[in-house]
Coordinates of C-alpha atoms and ligand atoms in Angstrom, one line a residue:
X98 CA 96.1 81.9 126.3
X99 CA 97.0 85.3 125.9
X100 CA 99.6 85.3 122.9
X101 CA 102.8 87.1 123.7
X102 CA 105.8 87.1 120.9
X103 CA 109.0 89.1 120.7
X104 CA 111.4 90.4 118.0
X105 CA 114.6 90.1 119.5
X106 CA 116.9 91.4 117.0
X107 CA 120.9 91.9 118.3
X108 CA 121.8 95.8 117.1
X109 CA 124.9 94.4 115.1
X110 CA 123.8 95.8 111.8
X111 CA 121.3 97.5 109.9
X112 CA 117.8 96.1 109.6
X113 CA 117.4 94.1 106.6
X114 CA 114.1 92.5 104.7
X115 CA 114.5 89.2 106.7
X116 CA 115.0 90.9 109.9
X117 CA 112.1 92.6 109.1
X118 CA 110.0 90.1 107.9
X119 CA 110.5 88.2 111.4
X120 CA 109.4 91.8 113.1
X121 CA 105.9 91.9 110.9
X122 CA 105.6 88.1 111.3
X123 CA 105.3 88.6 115.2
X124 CA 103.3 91.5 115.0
X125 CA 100.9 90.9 113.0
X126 CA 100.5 87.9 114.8
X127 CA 100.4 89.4 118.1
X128 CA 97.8 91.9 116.6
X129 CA 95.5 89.2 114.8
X130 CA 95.4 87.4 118.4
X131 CA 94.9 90.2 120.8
X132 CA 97.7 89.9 121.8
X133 CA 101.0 91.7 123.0
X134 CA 104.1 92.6 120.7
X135 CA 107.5 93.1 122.5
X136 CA 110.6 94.4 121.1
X137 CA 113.7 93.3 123.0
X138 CA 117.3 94.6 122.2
X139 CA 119.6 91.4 122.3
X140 CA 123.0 93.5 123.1
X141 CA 125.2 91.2 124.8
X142 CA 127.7 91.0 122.0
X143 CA 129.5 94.2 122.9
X144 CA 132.1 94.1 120.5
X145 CA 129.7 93.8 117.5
X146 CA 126.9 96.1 118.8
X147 CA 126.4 99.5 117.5
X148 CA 124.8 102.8 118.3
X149 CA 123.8 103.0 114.7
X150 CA 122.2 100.1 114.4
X151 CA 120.1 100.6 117.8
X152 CA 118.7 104.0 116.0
X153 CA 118.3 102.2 112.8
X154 CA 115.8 99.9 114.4
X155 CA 114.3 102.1 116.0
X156 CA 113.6 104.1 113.0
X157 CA 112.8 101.3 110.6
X158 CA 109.9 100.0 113.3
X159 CA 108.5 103.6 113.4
X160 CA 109.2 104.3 109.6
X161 CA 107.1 101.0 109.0
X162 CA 104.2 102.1 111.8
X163 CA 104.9 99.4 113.5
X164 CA 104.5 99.9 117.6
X165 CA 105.7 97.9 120.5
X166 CA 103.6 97.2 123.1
X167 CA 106.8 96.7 125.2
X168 CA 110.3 97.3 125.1
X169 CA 112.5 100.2 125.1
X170 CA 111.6 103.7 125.5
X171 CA 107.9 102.4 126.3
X172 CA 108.7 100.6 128.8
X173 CA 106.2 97.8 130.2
X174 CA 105.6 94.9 133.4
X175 CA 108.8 92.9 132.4
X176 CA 111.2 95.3 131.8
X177 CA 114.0 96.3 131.1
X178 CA 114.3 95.4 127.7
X179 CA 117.9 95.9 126.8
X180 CA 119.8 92.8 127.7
X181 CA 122.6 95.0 128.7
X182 CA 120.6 96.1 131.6
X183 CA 119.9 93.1 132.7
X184 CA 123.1 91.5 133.1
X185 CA 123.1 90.9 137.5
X186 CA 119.6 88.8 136.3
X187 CA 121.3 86.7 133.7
X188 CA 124.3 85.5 136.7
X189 CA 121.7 85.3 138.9
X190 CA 120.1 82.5 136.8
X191 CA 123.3 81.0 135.9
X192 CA 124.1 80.2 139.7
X193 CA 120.7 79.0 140.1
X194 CA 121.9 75.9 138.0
X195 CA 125.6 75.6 139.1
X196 CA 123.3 75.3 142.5
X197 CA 120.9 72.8 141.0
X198 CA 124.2 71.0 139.7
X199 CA 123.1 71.5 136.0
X200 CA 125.5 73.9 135.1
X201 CA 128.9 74.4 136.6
X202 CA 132.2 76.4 136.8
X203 CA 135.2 76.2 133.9
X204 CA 138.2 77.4 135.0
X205 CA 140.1 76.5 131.9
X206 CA 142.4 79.2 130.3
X207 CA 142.2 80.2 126.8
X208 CA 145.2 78.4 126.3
X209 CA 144.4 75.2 127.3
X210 CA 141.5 75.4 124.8
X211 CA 143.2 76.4 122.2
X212 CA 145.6 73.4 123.0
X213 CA 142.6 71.1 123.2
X214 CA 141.2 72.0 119.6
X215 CA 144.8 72.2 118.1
X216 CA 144.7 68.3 119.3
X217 CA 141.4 67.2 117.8
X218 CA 142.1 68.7 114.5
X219 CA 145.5 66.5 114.6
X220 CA 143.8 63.4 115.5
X221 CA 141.2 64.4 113.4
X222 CA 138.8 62.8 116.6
X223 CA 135.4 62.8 116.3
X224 CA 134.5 64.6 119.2
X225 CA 134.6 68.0 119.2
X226 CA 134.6 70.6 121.2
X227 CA 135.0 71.8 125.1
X228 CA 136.4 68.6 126.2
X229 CA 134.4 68.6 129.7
X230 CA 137.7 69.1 131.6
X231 CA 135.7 70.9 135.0
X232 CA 132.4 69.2 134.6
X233 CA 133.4 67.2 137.9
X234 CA 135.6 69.7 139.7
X235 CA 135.7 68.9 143.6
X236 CA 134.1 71.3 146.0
X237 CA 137.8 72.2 147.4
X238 CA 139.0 72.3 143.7
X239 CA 136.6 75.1 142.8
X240 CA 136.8 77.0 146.0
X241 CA 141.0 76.7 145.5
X242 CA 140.4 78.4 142.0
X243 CA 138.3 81.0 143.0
X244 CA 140.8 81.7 146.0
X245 CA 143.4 82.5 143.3
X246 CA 141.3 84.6 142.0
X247 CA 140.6 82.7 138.4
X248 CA 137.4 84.1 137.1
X249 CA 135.3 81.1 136.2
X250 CA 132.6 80.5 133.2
X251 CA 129.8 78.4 134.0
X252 CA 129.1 76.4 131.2
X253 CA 125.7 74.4 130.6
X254 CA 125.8 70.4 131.3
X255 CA 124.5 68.7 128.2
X256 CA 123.4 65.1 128.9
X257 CA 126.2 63.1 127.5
X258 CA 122.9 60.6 126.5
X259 CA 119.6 60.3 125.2
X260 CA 118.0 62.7 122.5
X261 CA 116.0 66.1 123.1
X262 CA 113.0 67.2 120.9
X263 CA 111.8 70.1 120.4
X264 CA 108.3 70.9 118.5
X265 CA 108.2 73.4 115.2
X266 CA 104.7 74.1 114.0
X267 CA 105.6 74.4 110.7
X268 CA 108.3 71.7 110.7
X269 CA 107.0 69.1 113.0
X270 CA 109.0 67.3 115.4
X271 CA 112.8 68.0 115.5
X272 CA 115.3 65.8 117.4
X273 CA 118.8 66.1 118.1
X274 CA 120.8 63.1 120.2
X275 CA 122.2 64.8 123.2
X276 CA 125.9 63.8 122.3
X277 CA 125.4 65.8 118.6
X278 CA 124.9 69.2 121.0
X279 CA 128.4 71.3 121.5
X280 CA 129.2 70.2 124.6
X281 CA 128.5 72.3 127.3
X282 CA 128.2 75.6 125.7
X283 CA 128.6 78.7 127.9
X284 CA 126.1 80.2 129.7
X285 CA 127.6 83.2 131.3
X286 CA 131.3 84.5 130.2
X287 CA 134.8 85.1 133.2
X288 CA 133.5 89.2 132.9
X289 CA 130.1 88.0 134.1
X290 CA 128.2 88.7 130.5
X291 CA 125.9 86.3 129.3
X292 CA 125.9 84.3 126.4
X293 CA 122.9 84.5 123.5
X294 CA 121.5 81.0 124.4
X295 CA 121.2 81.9 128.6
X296 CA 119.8 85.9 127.8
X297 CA 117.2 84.5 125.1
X298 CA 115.8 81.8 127.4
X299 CA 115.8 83.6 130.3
X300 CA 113.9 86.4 128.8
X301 CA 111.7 84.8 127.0
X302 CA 110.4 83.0 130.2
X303 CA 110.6 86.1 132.2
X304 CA 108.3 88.2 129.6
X305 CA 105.9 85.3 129.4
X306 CA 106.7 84.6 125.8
X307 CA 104.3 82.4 124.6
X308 CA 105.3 81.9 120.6
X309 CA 108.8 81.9 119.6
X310 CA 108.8 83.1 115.6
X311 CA 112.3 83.6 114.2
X312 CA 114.4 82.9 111.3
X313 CA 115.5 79.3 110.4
X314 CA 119.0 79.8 111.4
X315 CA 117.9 79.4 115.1
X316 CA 116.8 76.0 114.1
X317 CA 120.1 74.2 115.7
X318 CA 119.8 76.1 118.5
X319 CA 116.6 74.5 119.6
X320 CA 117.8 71.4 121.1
X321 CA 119.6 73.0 123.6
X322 CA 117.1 76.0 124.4
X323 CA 114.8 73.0 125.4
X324 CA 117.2 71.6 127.0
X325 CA 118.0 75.2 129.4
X326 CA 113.9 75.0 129.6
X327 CA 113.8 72.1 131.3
X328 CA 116.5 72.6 133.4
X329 CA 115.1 75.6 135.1
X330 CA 112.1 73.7 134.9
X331 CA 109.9 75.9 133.3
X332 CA 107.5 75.9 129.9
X333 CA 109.2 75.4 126.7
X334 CA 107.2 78.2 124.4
X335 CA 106.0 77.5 121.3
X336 CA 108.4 77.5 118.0
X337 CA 107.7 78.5 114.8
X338 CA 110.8 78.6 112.7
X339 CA 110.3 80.8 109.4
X340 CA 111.1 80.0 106.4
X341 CA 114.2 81.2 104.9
X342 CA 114.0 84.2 102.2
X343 CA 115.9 84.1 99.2
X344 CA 117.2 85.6 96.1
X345 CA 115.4 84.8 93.1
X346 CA 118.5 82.2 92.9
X347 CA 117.7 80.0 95.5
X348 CA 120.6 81.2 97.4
X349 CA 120.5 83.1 100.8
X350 CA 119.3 86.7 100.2
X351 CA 122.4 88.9 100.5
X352 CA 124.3 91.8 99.4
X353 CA 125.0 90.1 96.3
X354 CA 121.0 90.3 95.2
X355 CA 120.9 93.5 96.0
X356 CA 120.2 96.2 98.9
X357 CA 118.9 94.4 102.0
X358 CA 119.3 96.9 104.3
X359 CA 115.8 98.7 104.6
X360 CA 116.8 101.9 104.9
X361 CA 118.4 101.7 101.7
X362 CA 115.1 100.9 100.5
X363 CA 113.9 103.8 101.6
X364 CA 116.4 106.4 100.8
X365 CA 115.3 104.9 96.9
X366 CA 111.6 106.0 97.5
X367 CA 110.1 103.0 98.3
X368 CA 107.0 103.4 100.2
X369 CA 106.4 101.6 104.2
X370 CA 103.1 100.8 102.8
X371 CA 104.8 98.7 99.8
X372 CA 107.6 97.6 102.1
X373 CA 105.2 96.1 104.6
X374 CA 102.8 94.5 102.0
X375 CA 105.3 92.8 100.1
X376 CA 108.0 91.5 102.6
X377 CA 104.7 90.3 104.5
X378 CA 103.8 88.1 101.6
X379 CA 107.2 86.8 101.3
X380 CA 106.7 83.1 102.9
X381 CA 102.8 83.9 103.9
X382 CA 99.9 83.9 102.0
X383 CA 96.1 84.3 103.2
X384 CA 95.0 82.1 100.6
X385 CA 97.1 81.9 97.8
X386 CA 95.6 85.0 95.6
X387 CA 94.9 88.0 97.4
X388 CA 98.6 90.6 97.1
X389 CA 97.3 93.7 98.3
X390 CA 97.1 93.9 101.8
X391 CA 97.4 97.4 104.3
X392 CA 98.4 97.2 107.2
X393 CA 95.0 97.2 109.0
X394 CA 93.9 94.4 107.1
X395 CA 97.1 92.6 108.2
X396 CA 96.6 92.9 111.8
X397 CA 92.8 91.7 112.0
X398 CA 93.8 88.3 109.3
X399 CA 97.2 86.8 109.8
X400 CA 97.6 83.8 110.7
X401 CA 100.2 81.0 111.0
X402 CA 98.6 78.7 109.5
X403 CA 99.4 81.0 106.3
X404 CA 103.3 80.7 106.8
X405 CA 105.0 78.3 104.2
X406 CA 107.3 76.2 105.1
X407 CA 109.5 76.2 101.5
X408 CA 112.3 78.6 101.5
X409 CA 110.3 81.7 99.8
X410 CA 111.7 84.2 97.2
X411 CA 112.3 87.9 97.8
X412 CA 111.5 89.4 94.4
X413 CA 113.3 92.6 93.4
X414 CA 110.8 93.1 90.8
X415 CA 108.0 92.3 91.9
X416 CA 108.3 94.4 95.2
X417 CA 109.0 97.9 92.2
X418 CA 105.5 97.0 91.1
X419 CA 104.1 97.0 94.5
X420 CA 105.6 100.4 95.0
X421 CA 104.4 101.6 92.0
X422 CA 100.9 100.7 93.0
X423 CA 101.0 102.2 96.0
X424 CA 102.7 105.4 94.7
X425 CA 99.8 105.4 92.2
X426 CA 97.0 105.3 94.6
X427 CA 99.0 107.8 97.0
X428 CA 97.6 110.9 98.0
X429 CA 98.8 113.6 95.8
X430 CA 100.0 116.2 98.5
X431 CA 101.7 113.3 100.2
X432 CA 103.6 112.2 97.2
X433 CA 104.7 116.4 96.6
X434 CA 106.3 116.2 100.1
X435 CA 108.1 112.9 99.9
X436 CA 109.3 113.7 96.3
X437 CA 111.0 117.7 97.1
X438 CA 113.9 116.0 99.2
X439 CA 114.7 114.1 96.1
X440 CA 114.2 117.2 93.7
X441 CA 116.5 119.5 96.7
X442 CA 119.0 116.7 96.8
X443 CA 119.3 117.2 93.1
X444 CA 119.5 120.5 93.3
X445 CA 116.5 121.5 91.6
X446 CA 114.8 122.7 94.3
X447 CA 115.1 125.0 97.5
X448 CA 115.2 123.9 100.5
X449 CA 112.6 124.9 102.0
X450 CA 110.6 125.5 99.0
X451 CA 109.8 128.9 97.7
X452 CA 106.4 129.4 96.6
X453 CA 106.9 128.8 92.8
X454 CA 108.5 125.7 93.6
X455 CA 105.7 124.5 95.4
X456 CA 103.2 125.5 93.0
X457 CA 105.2 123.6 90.4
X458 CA 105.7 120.7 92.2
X459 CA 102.1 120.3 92.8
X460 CA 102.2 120.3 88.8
X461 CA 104.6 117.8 88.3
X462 CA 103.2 115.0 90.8
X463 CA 100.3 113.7 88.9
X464 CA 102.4 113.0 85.3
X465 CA 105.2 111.6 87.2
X466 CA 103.4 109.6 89.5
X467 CA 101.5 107.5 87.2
X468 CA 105.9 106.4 85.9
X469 CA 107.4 105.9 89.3
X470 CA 108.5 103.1 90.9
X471 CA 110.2 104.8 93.3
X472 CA 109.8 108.1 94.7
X473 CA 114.3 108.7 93.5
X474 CA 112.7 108.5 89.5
X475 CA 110.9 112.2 90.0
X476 CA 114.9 112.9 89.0
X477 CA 115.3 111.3 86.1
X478 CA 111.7 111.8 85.1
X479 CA 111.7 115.7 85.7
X480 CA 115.7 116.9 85.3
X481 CA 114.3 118.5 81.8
X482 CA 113.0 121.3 83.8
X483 CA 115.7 121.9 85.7
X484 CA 119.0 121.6 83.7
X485 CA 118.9 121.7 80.0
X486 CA 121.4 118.8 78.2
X487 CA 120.6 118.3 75.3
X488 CA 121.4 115.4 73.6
X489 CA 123.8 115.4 70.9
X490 CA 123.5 111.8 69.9
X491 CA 121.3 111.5 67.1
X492 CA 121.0 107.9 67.0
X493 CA 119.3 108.5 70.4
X494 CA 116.4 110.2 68.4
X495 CA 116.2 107.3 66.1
X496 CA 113.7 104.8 66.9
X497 CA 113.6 101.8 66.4
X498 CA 112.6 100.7 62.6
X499 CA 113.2 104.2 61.6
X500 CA 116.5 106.2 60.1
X501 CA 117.8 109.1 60.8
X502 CA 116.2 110.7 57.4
X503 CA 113.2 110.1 58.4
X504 CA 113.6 111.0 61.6
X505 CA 115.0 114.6 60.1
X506 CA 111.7 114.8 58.4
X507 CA 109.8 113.6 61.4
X508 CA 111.4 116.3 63.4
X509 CA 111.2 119.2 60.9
X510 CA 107.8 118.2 59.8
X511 CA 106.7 117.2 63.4
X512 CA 107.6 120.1 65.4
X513 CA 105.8 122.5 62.7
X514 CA 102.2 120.3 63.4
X515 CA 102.9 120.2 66.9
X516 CA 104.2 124.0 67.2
X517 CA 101.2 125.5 65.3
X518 CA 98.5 123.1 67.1
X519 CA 99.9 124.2 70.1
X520 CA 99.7 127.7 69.6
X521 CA 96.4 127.3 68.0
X522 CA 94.9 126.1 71.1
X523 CA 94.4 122.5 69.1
X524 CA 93.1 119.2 70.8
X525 CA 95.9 117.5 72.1
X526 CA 94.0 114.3 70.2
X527 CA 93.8 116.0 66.8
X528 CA 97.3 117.2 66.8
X529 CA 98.1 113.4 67.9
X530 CA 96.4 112.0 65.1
X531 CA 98.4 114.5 62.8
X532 CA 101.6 113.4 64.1
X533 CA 100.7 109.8 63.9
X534 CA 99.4 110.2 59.6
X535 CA 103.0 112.1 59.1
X536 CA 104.7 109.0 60.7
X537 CA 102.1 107.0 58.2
X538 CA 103.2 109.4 55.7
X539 CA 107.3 109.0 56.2
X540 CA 106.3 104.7 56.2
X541 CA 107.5 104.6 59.7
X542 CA 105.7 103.7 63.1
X543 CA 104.2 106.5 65.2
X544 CA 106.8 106.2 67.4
X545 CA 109.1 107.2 65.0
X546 CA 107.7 110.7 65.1
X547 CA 107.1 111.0 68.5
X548 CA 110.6 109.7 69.6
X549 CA 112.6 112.5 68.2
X550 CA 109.8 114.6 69.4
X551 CA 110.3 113.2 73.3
X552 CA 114.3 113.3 73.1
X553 CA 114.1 117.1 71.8
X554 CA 112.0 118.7 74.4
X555 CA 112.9 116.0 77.6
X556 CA 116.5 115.3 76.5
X557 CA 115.9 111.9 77.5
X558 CA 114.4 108.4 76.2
X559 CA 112.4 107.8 79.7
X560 CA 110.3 110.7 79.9
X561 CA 106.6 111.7 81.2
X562 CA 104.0 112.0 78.5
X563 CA 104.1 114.2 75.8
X564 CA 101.9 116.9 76.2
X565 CA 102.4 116.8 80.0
X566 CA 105.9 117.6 79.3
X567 CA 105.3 120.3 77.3
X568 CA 102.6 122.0 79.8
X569 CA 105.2 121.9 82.4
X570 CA 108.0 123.3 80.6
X571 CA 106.1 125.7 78.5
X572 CA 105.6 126.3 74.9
X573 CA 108.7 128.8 74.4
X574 CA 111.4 126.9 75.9
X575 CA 109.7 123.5 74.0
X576 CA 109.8 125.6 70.5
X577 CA 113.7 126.7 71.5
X578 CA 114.4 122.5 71.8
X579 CA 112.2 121.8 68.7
X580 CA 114.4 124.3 66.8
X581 CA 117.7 123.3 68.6
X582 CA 117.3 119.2 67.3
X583 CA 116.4 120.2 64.2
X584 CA 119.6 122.4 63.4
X585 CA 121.3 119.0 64.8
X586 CA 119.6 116.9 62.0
X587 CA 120.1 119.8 59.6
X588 CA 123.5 119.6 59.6
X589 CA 126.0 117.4 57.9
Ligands
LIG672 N1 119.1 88.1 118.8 C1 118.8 87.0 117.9 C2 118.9 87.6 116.5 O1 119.5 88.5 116.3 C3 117.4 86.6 118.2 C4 117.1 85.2 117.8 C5 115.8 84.8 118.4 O2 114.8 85.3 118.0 O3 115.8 83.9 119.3 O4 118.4 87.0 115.5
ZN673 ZN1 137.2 74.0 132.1

């Protein structure tokens, strides 16, 4: 069997990880099989769809590398694949059953279902739901209505008995009883648009879909899909319901973890490469111990059997030190382009770059690289070269187990080893090992020399190393801070 599988994602919002994750899911799965990955726009709710979000999947797929064999712009055999421009096919189908007596025309106003719910609330009736009022119209009846002009849905027939079951590979058997299914659900709305549950079927029978891999939440829909299956009479494709990703809380990942939205992930520097490893591993493994994956390696060894079938945990943390792999191993060049938008957003840099910019910049990647985790802490990490604040907080300079006498000393003292070595054209390591016998010296740790040190030339706590700092902003302008946090500790 050739293996065929779909993301079918409806442009309402902005691509998150568990959209996502469904996307990779499929395609690696498609590429692992030799098989065929389609993308198909599921944009029949009109009033929720956006333009944005259509160009924000786009852009995510193509951010992440990830190619469609078929869908939109590409085209392919089973196109279109917008559902919008394929709404004459989804009536067409629709009046196939009305004709096959398995669906059939509602004429029933909006206020007569309103009326209808208002009434099974009050008598608190088990039942609930479309209340089957057309589901045996006469011939006559129907052809009255539609003389008068009343636009009709069709809505599905559910068997009233009997159960349906559909199969999950990961979850075994699932059945429903027919009378637990809302009855006779809509296929095809009175302004002739189709419903989710007719569009998915149809198109996933029409471009031969031969796995069905989405999230959980589809799960109660399954019954029914089966049941539209059969009706046509056609194949009922493969499901494989994924498992549902979570915050580190066990509840639903949401807003309230954190971003979800990928492109927030990548306006933070985070890397496709890290993106795509990580959320891949989130619910599959390939056995249990292997975490660094590229995207090659994907397509040639995912398989199913590797999906879990616990709810799995989307990691914050754990996906920064995947990006700060991957910005480690990262090609140097690579990382100098994708950092200068940061460094021009700051204002720090030109845009373009002039030519001393780029020659620094090709200075500053390897120091800050190895203390990234994401590509937006070249800012923090390298402000010191661009805007001088300096800190005025001495307690800032302070480390821990030290006191601000000491850490006078350490600075006075310090910055005259470190000044001289420096000038001298000293080892880095022998004026280092000075440094660290005046901290022995003072009775504090070696941090409580270099501390005051850091916080003097960088202005900040986080910094890059010490001696990479001070190659990068130069030996004047680090005597001028030296001097500056010294006169701070000096007076008073
Ligand atoms: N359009 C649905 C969604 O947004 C697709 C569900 C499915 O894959 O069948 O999730
Ligand atoms: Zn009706």
């Amino acid at each position: 069997m050739d293996v065929r599988v779909r993301y079918a994602p409806s442009p309402t919002g902005l691509q998150h990880i568990g959209g996502i994750r469904t996307a990779l899911f499929n395609y690696f799965f498609a590429k692992a099989n030799g098989g065929k990955f389609i993308l198909r726009v599921e944009d029949t709710d009109r009033e929720r769809y956006s333009d944005e979000s259509l160009e924000d999947l786009y852009s995510t797929l193509d951010w992440l590398g990830i190619k469609w064999d078929e869908g939109p712009v590409v085209g392919g055999p089973y196109g279109p694949y917008i559902q919008s421009e394929r709404f004459d096919l989804y009536k067409e189908y629709a009046e196939k059953l009305v004709e096959m007596g398995k669906a059939y025309y509602c004429f029933c106003t909006p206020e007569r279902l309103e009326e209808v719910r208002k009434q099974q609330v009050e008598s608190k009736s088990e039942y609930q739901g479309y209340d089957r009022h057309c589901a045996h119209l006469s011939d006559s009846e129907i052809k009255e209505n539609l003389r008068q002009g009343i636009k009709p849905v069709i809505r599905f027939r559910v068997p009233t008995e009997g159960k349906t079951t559909f199969h999950d590979i990961l979850m075994g058997d699932i059945s429903r009883r027919n009378r637990d299914i809302s009855p006779d659900p809509i296929l095809l709305k009175s302004d002739g648009f189709p419903t989710y549950h007719l569009a998915n079927v149809v198109d996933d029978h029409l471009m031969h879909i031969t796995h069905i891999m989405r999230a959980q939440e589809w799960i109660p829909s399954g019954p029914l899909h089966v049941l539209l299956y059969e009706a046509f009479g056609w194949d009922v494709p493969q499901y494989c319901h994924l498992p549902m990703v979570m915050g580190k809380d066990g509840q639903k990942l949401s807003k309230r973890h954190g971003s979800t939205a990928v492109r927030d992930f990548r306006a933070k520097g985070y890397l496709p490469e890290a993106i795509l490893n990580y959320v891949t591993l989130v619910g599959w493994s390939l056995d249990g111990s292997t975490e660094f994956f590229s995207k090659e390696a994907l397509e040639k060894c995912f398989t199913m059997e590797g999906i879990h079938k616990s709810p799995a945990v989307f990691d914050y943390k754990k996906l920064d030190w995947f990006n700060g792999q991957y910005i480690r191993q990262a090609d140097n060049d690579r990382l100098a382009s994708l950092i200068a938008p940061y460094l021009q957003e700051a204002g720090y840099m030109h845009k373009p770059l002039t030519e001393e910019e780029s020659a620094l910049l090709s200075r500053i990647v390897p120091p800050v690289k190895e203390r990234m985790k994401v590509l937006s802490d070249a800012v923090p990490l390298t402000s010191f070269l661009f805007e001088d604040r300096p800190v005025e907080d001495k307690a800032v300079y302070v480390a821990k187990g030290s006191d601000e006498a000491s850490t006078a000393a350490a600075l006075s003292r310090g910055s005259a080893i470190l000044l001289s070595g420096l000038k001298s054209g000293e080892e880095e390591s022998s004026i280092e090992e000075k440094l660290s016998a005046l901290a022995s010296e003072l009775g504090i740790k070696v941090n409580g020399v270099f501390q005051p040190i850091r916080v003097a030339i960088t202005n900040s706590t986080v910094s890059l190393p010490l001696f990479d700092s001070i190659r990068l902003l130069g030996i004047d302008e680090t005597e001028r801070r030296l001097i500056r946090a010294d006169k701070l500790f000096e007076e008073n």
